[in-house]
Backbone as JSON, one array per atom type, in Angstrom:
{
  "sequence": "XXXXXXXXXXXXXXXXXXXXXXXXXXXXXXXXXXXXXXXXXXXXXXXXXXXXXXXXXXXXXXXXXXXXXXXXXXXXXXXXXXXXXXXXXXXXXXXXXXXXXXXXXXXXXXXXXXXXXXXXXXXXXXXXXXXXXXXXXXXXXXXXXXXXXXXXXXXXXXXXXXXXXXXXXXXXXXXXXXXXXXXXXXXXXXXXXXXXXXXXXXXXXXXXXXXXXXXXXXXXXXXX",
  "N": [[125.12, 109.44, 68.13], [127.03, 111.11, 69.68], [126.97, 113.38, 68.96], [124.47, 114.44, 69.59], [121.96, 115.21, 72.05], [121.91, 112.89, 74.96], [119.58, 112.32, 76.04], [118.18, 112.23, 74.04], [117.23, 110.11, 72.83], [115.24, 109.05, 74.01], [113.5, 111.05, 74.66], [112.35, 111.37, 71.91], [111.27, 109.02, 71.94], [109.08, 109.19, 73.52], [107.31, 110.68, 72.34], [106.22, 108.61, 71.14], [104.65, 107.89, 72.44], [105.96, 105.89, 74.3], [106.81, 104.74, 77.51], [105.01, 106.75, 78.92], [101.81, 106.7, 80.57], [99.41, 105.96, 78.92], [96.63, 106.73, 79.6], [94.35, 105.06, 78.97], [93.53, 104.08, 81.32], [90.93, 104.5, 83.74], [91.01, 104.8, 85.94], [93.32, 105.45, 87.16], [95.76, 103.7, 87.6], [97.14, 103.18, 85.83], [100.42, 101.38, 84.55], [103.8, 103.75, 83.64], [106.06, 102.95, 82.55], [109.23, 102.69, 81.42], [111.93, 104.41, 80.71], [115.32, 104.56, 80.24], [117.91, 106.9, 80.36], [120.61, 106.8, 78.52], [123.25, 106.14, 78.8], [126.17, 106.08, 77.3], [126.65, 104.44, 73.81], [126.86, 102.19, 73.69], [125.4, 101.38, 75.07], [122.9, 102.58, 74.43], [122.4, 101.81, 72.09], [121.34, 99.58, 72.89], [119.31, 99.72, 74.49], [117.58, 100.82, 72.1], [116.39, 98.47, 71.11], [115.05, 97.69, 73.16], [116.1, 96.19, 75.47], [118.19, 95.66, 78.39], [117.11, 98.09, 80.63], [114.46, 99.34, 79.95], [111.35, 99.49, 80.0], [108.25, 98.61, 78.6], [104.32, 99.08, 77.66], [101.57, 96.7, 76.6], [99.88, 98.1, 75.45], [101.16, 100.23, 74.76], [102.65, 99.93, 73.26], [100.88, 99.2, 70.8], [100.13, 100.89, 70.35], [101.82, 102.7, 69.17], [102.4, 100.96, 67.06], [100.43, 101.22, 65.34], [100.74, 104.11, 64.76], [103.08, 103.9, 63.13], [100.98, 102.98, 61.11], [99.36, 104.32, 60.22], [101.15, 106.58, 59.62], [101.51, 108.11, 61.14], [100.23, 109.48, 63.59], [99.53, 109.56, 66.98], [97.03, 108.14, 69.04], [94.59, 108.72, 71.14], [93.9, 106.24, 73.08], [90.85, 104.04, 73.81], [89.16, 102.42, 75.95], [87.07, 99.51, 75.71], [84.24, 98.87, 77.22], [81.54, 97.51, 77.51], [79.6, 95.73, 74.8], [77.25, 95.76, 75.29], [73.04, 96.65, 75.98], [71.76, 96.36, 78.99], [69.15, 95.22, 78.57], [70.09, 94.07, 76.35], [70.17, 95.43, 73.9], [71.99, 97.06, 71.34], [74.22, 99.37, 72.07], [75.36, 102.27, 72.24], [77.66, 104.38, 71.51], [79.14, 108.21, 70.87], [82.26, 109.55, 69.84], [84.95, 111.38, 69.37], [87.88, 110.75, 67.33], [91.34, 111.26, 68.86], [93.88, 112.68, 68.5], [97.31, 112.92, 70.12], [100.0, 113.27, 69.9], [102.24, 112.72, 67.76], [104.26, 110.72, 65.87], [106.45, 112.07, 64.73], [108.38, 111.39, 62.54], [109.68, 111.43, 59.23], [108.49, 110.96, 56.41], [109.3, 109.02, 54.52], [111.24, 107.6, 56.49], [108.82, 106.34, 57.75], [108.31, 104.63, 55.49], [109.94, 103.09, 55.18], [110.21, 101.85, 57.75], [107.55, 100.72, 57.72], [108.44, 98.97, 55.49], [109.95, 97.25, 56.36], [108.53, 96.0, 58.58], [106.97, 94.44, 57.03], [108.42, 92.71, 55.95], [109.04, 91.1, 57.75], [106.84, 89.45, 57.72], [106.48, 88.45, 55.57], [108.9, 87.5, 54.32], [110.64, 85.01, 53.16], [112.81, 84.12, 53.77], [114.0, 85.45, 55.67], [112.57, 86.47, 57.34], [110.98, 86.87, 60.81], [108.36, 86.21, 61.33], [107.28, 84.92, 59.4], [106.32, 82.01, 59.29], [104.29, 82.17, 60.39], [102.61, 84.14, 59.24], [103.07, 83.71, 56.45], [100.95, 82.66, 54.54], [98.71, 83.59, 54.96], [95.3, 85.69, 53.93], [95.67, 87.81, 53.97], [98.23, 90.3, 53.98], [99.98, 90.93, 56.2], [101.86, 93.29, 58.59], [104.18, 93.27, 60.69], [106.19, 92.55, 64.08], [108.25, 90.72, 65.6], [109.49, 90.02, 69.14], [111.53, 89.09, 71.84], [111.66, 89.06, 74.77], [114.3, 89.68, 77.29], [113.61, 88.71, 80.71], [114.51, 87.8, 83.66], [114.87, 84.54, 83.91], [113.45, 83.26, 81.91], [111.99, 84.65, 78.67], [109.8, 87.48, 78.02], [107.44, 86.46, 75.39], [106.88, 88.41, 72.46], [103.77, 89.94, 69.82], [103.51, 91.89, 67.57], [101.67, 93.8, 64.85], [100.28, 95.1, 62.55], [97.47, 95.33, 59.64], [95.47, 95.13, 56.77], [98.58, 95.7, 54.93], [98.2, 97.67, 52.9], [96.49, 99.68, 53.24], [95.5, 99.85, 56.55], [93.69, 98.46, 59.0], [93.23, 97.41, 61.34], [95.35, 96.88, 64.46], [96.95, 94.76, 66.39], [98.25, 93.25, 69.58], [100.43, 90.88, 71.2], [101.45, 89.47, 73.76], [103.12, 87.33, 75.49], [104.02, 86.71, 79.34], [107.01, 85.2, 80.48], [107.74, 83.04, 78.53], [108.23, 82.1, 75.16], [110.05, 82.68, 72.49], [108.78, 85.21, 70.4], [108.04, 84.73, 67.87], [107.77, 82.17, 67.62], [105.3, 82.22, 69.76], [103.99, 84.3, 70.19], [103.43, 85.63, 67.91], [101.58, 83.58, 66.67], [99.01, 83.33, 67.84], [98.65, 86.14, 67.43], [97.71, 85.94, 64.65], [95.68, 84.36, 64.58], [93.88, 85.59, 65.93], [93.9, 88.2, 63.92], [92.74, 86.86, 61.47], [89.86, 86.12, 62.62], [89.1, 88.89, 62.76], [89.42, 89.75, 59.91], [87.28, 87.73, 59.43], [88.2, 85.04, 57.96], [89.31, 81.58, 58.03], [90.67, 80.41, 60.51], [94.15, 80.5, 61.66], [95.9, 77.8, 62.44], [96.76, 76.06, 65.65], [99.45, 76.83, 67.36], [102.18, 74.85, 67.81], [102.89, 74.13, 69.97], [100.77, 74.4, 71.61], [99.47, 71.75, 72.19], [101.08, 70.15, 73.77], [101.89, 68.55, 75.89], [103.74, 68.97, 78.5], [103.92, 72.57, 78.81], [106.79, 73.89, 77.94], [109.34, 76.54, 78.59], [110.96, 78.64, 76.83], [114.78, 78.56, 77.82], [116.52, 81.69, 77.97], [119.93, 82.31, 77.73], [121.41, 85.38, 79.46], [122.44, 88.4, 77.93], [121.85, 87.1, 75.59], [120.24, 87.44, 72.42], [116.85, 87.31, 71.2], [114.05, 86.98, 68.3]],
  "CA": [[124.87, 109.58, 69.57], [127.65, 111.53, 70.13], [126.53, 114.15, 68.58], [123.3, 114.54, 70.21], [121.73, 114.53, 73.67], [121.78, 111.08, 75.2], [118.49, 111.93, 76.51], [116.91, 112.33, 72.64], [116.59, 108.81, 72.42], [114.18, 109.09, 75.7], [112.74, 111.83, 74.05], [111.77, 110.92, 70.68], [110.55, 107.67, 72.22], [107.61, 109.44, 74.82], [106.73, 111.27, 71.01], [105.61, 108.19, 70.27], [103.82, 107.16, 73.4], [105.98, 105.05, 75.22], [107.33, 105.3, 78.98], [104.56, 106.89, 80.02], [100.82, 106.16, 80.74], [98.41, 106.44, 77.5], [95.29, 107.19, 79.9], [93.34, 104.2, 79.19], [92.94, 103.36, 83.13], [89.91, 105.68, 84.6], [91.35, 104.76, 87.71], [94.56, 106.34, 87.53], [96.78, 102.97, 88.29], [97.89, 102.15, 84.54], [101.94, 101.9, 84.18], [104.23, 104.42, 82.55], [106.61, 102.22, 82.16], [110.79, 103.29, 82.44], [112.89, 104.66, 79.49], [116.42, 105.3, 80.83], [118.76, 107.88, 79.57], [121.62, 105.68, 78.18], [124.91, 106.92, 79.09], [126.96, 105.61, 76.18], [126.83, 104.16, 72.5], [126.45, 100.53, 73.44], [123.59, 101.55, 76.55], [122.01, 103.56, 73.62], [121.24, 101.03, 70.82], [120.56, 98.2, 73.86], [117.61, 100.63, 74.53], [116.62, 101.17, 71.2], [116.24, 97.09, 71.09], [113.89, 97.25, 74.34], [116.99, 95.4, 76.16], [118.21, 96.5, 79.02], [115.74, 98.41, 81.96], [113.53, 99.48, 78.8], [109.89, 98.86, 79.92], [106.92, 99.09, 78.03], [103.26, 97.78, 78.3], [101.49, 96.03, 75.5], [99.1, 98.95, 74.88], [102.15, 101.37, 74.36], [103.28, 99.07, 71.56], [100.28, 98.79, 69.56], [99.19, 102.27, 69.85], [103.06, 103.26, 68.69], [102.22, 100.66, 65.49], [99.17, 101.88, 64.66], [100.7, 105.19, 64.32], [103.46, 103.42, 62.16], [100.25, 102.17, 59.85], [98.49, 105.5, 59.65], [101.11, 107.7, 59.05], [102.56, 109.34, 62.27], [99.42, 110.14, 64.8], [99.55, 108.98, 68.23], [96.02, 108.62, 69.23], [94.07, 108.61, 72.55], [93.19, 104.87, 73.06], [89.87, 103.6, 74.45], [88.56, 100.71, 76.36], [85.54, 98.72, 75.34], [83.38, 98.55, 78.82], [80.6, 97.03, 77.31], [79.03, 95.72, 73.8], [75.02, 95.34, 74.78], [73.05, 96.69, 77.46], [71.13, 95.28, 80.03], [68.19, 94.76, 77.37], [70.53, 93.25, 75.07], [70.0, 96.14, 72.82], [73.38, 97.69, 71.08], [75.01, 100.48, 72.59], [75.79, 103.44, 70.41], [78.53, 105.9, 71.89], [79.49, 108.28, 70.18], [83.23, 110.42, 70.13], [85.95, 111.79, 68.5], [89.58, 109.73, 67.87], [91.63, 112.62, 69.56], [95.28, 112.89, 68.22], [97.79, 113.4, 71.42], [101.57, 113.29, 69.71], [102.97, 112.54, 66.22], [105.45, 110.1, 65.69], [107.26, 112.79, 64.48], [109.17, 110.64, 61.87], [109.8, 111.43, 58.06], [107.53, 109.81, 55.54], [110.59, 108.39, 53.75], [111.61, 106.64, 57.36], [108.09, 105.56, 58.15], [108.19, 103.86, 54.53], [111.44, 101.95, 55.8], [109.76, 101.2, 58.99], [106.52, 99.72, 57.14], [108.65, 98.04, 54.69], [110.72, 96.48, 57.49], [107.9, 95.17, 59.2], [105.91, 93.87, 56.24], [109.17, 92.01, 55.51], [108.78, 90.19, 58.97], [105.94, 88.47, 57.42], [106.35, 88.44, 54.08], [110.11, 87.27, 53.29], [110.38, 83.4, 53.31], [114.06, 83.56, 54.42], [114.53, 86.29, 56.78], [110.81, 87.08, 58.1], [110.93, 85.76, 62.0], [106.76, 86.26, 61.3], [106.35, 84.32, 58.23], [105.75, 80.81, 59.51], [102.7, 82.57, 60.97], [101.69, 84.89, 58.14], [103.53, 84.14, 55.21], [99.99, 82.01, 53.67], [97.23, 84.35, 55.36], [94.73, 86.16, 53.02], [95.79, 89.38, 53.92], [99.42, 90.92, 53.82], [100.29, 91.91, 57.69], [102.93, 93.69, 58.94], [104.57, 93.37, 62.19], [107.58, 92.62, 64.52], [108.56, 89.91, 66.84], [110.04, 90.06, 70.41], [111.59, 87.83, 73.09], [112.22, 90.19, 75.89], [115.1, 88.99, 78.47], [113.36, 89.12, 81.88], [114.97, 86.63, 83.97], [115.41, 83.27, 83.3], [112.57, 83.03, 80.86], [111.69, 85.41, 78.11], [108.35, 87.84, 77.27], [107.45, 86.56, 73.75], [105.64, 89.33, 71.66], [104.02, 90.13, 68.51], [102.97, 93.0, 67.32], [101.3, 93.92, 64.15], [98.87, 96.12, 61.64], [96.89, 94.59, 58.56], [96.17, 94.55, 55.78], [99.42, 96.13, 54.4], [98.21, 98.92, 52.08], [95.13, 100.14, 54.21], [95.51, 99.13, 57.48], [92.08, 98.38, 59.65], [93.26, 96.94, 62.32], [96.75, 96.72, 64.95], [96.84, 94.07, 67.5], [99.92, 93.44, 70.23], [100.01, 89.86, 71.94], [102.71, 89.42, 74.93], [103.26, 86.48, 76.61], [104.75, 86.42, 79.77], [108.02, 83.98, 80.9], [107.5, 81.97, 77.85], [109.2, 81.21, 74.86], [110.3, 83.23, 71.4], [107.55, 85.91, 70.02], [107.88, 83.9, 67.08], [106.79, 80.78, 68.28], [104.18, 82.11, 71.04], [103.16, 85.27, 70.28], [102.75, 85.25, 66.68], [100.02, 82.55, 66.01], [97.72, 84.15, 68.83], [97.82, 87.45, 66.48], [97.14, 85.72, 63.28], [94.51, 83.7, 64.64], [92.81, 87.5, 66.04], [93.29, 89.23, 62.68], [91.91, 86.41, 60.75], [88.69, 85.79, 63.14], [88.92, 89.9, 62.09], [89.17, 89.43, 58.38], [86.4, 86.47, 58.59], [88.82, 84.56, 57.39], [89.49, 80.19, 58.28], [90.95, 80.42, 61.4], [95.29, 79.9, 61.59], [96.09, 76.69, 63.47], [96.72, 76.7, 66.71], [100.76, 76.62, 67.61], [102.85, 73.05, 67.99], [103.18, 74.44, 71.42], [99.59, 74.04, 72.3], [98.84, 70.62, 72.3], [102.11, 69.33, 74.39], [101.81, 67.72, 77.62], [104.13, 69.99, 79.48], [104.79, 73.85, 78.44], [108.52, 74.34, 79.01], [109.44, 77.97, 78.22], [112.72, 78.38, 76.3], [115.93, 79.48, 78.48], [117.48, 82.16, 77.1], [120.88, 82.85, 78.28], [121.78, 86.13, 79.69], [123.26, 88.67, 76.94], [121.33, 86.58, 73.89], [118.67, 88.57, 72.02], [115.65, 86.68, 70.35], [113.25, 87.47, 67.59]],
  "C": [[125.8, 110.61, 70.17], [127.48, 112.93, 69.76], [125.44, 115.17, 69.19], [123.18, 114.84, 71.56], [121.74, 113.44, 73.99], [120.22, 111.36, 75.66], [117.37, 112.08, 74.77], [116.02, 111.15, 72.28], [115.22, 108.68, 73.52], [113.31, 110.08, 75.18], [111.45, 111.85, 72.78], [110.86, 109.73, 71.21], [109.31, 108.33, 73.31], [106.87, 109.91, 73.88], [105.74, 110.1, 70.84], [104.74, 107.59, 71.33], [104.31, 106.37, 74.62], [106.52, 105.84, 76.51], [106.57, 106.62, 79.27], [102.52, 106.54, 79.89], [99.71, 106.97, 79.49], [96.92, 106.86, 78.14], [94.12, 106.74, 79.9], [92.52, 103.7, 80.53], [92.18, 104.55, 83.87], [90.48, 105.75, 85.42], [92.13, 105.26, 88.12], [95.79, 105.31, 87.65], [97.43, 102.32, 86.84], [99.66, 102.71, 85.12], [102.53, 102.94, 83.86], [105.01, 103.75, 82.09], [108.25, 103.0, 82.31], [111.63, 102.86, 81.02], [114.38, 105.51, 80.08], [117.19, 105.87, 79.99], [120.12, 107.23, 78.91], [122.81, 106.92, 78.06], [126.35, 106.83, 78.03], [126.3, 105.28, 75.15], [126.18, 103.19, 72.73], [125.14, 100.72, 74.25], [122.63, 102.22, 75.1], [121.4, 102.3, 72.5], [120.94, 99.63, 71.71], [119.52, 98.75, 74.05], [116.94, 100.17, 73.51], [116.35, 99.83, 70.75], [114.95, 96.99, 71.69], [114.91, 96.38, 74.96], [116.94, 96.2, 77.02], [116.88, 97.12, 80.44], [114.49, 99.08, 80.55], [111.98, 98.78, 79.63], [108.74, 99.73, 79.55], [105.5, 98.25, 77.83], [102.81, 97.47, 76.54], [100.31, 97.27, 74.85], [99.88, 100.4, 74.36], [102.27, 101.28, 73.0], [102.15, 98.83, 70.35], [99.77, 100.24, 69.7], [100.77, 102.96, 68.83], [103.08, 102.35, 66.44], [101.48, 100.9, 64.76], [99.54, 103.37, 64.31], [101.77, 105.04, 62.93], [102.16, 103.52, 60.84], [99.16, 103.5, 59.26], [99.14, 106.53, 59.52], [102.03, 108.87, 59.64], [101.52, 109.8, 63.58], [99.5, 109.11, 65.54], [98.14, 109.03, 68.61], [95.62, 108.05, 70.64], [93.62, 107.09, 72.5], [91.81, 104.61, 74.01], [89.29, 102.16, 75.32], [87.3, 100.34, 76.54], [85.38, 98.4, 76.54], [82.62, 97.41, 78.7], [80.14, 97.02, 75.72], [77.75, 95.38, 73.89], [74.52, 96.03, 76.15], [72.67, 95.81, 77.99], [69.56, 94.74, 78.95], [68.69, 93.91, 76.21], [70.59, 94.21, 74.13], [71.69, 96.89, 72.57], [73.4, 98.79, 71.34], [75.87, 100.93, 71.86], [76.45, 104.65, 71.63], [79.37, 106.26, 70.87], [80.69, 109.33, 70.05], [84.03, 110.36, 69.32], [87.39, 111.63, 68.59], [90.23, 111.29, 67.91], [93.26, 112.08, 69.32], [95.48, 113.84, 69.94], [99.21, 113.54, 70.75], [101.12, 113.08, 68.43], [104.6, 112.01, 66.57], [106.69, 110.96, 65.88], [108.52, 112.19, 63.15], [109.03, 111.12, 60.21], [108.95, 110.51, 57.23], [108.31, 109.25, 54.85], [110.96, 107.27, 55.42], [110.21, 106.01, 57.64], [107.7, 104.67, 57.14], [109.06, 102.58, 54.56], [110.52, 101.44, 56.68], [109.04, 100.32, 58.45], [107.24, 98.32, 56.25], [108.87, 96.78, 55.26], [109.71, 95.48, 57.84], [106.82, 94.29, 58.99], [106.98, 92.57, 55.32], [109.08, 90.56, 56.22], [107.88, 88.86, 58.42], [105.89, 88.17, 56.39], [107.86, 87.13, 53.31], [110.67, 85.6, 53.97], [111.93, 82.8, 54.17], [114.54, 84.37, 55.54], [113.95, 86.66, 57.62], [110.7, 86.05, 59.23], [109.18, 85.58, 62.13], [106.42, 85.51, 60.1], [106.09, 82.89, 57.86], [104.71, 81.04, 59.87], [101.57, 83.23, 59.76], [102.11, 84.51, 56.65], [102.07, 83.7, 53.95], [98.91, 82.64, 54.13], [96.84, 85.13, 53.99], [95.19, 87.76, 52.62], [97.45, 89.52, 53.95], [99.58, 91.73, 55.78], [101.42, 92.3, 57.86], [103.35, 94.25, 60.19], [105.99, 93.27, 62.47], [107.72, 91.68, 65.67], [109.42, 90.36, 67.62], [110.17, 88.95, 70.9], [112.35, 89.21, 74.1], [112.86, 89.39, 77.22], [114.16, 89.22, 79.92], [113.62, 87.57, 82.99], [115.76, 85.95, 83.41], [114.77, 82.63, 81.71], [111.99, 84.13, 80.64], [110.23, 86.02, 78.01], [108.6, 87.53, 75.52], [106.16, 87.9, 73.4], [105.27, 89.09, 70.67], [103.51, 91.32, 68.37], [102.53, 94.02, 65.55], [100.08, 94.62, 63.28], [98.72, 95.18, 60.33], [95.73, 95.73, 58.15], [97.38, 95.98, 55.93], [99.42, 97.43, 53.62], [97.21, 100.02, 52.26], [94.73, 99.32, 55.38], [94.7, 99.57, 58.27], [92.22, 98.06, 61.22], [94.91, 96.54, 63.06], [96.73, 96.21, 66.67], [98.07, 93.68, 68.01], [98.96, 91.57, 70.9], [101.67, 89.94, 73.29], [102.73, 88.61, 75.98], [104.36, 86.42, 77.65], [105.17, 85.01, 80.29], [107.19, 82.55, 79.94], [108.75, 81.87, 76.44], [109.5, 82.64, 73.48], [108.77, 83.91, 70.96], [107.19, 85.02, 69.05], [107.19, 82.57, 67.09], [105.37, 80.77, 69.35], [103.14, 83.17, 70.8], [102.07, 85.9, 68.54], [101.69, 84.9, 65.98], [99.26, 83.33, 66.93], [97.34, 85.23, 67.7], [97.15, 86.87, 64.9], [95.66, 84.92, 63.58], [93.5, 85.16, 65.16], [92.36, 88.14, 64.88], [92.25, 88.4, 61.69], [90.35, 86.12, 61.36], [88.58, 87.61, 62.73], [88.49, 90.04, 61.02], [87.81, 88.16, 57.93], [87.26, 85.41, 58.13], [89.01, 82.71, 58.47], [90.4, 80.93, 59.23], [92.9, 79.81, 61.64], [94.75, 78.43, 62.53], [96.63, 76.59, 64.51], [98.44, 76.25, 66.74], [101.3, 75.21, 68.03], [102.27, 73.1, 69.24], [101.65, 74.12, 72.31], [99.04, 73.0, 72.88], [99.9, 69.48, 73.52], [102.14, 69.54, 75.39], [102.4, 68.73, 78.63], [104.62, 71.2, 78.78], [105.45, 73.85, 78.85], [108.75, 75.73, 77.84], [110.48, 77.7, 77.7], [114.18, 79.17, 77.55], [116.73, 79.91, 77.59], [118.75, 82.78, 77.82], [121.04, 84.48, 78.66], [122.56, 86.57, 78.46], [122.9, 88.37, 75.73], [120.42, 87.12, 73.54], [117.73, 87.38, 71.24], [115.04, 86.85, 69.49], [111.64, 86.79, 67.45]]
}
């Protein structure tokens, strides 16, 4: 860091999409979201956490993993209007996925990155994702969140599948609730597998109990 600009980290990070608006909203009123310039060492890797004033929306984050899972392209995202018309008959549009950035990242670091986040789900003792995935059919690879806001945390998840040809990269983000791990997690595995065809996960402890209480996470504590 010292080395560098302080604003690279702010830099490199809009490469990949985030902090500012991906263009999905016709309307003009999506987010950009707010990547601050970190003035020091310690402000610098609290950023690169997402701690801190760090905000980003949930369509930043899965277009930023999907470029993880393919490679390095940033691509234009779309939003499904409609699947039938007014006849019921299927609706056929037809266009071209439109590269906007590149990661910009080394194929040696985006092999780390993948590994990393195929560990999440994979590794029985260290993987904060593999009470969710570690028995699915497919091999996913993602990344949990608990994002400080307040008193009570955003849980995330965020993830691409399968593992060695990846089809599909879904984000979940609950707000003022509890650990990604515990909240946000099962939501995605139960998506990819109604994806894959596949028996359906089970639905989270958390579902069935009388009163949701969110977790309090102290000020200063990070989550996974």
């Amino acid at each position: 860091f010292n080395e560098i600009s302080p604003s690279s980290l702010v830099e490199h990070s809009r490469h990949m999409g985030l902090g500012r608006p991906t263009g999905i909203d016709y309307y003009g009123t999506e987010a950009g979201g707010s990547l601050p310039v970190p003035g020091n060492v310690s402000a610098a890797i609290n950023n690169a956490i997402g701690q801190g004033d760090v905000q980003v929306s949930p369509i930043q984050m899965v277009r930023l993993v999907a470029g993880v899972a393919n490679g390095g392209s940033v691509y234009q995202p779309y939003l499904v209007e409609r699947i039938g018309g007014t006849d019921f008959t299927p609706l056929k549009t037809e266009f071209q996925p439109e590269v906007v950035d590149d990661i910009n990242l080394s194929e040696q670091t985006l092999d780390i990155v993948h590994k990393g986040m195929c560990g999440v789900t994979q590794d029985e003792d260290l993987g904060t994702g593999f009470s969710s995935f570690g028995d699915a059919a497919y091999i996913a690879c993602g990344k949990t969140g608990t994002a400080q806001t307040n008193r009570y945390p955003n849980a995330w998840f965020v993830a691409y599948a399968p593992a060695d040809n990846p089809e599909i990269a879904v984000v979940v983000m609950a707000e003022q609730s509890r650990e990604g791990a515990d909240v946000a997690a099962p939501i995605v595995r139960r998506i990819m597998d109604a994806y894959f065809k596949q028996e359906w996960y089970g639905y989270p402890l958390w579902w069935n109990e009388n009163e949701y209480v969110p977790v309090d996470i102290p000020v200063g504590a990070t989550g996974g």
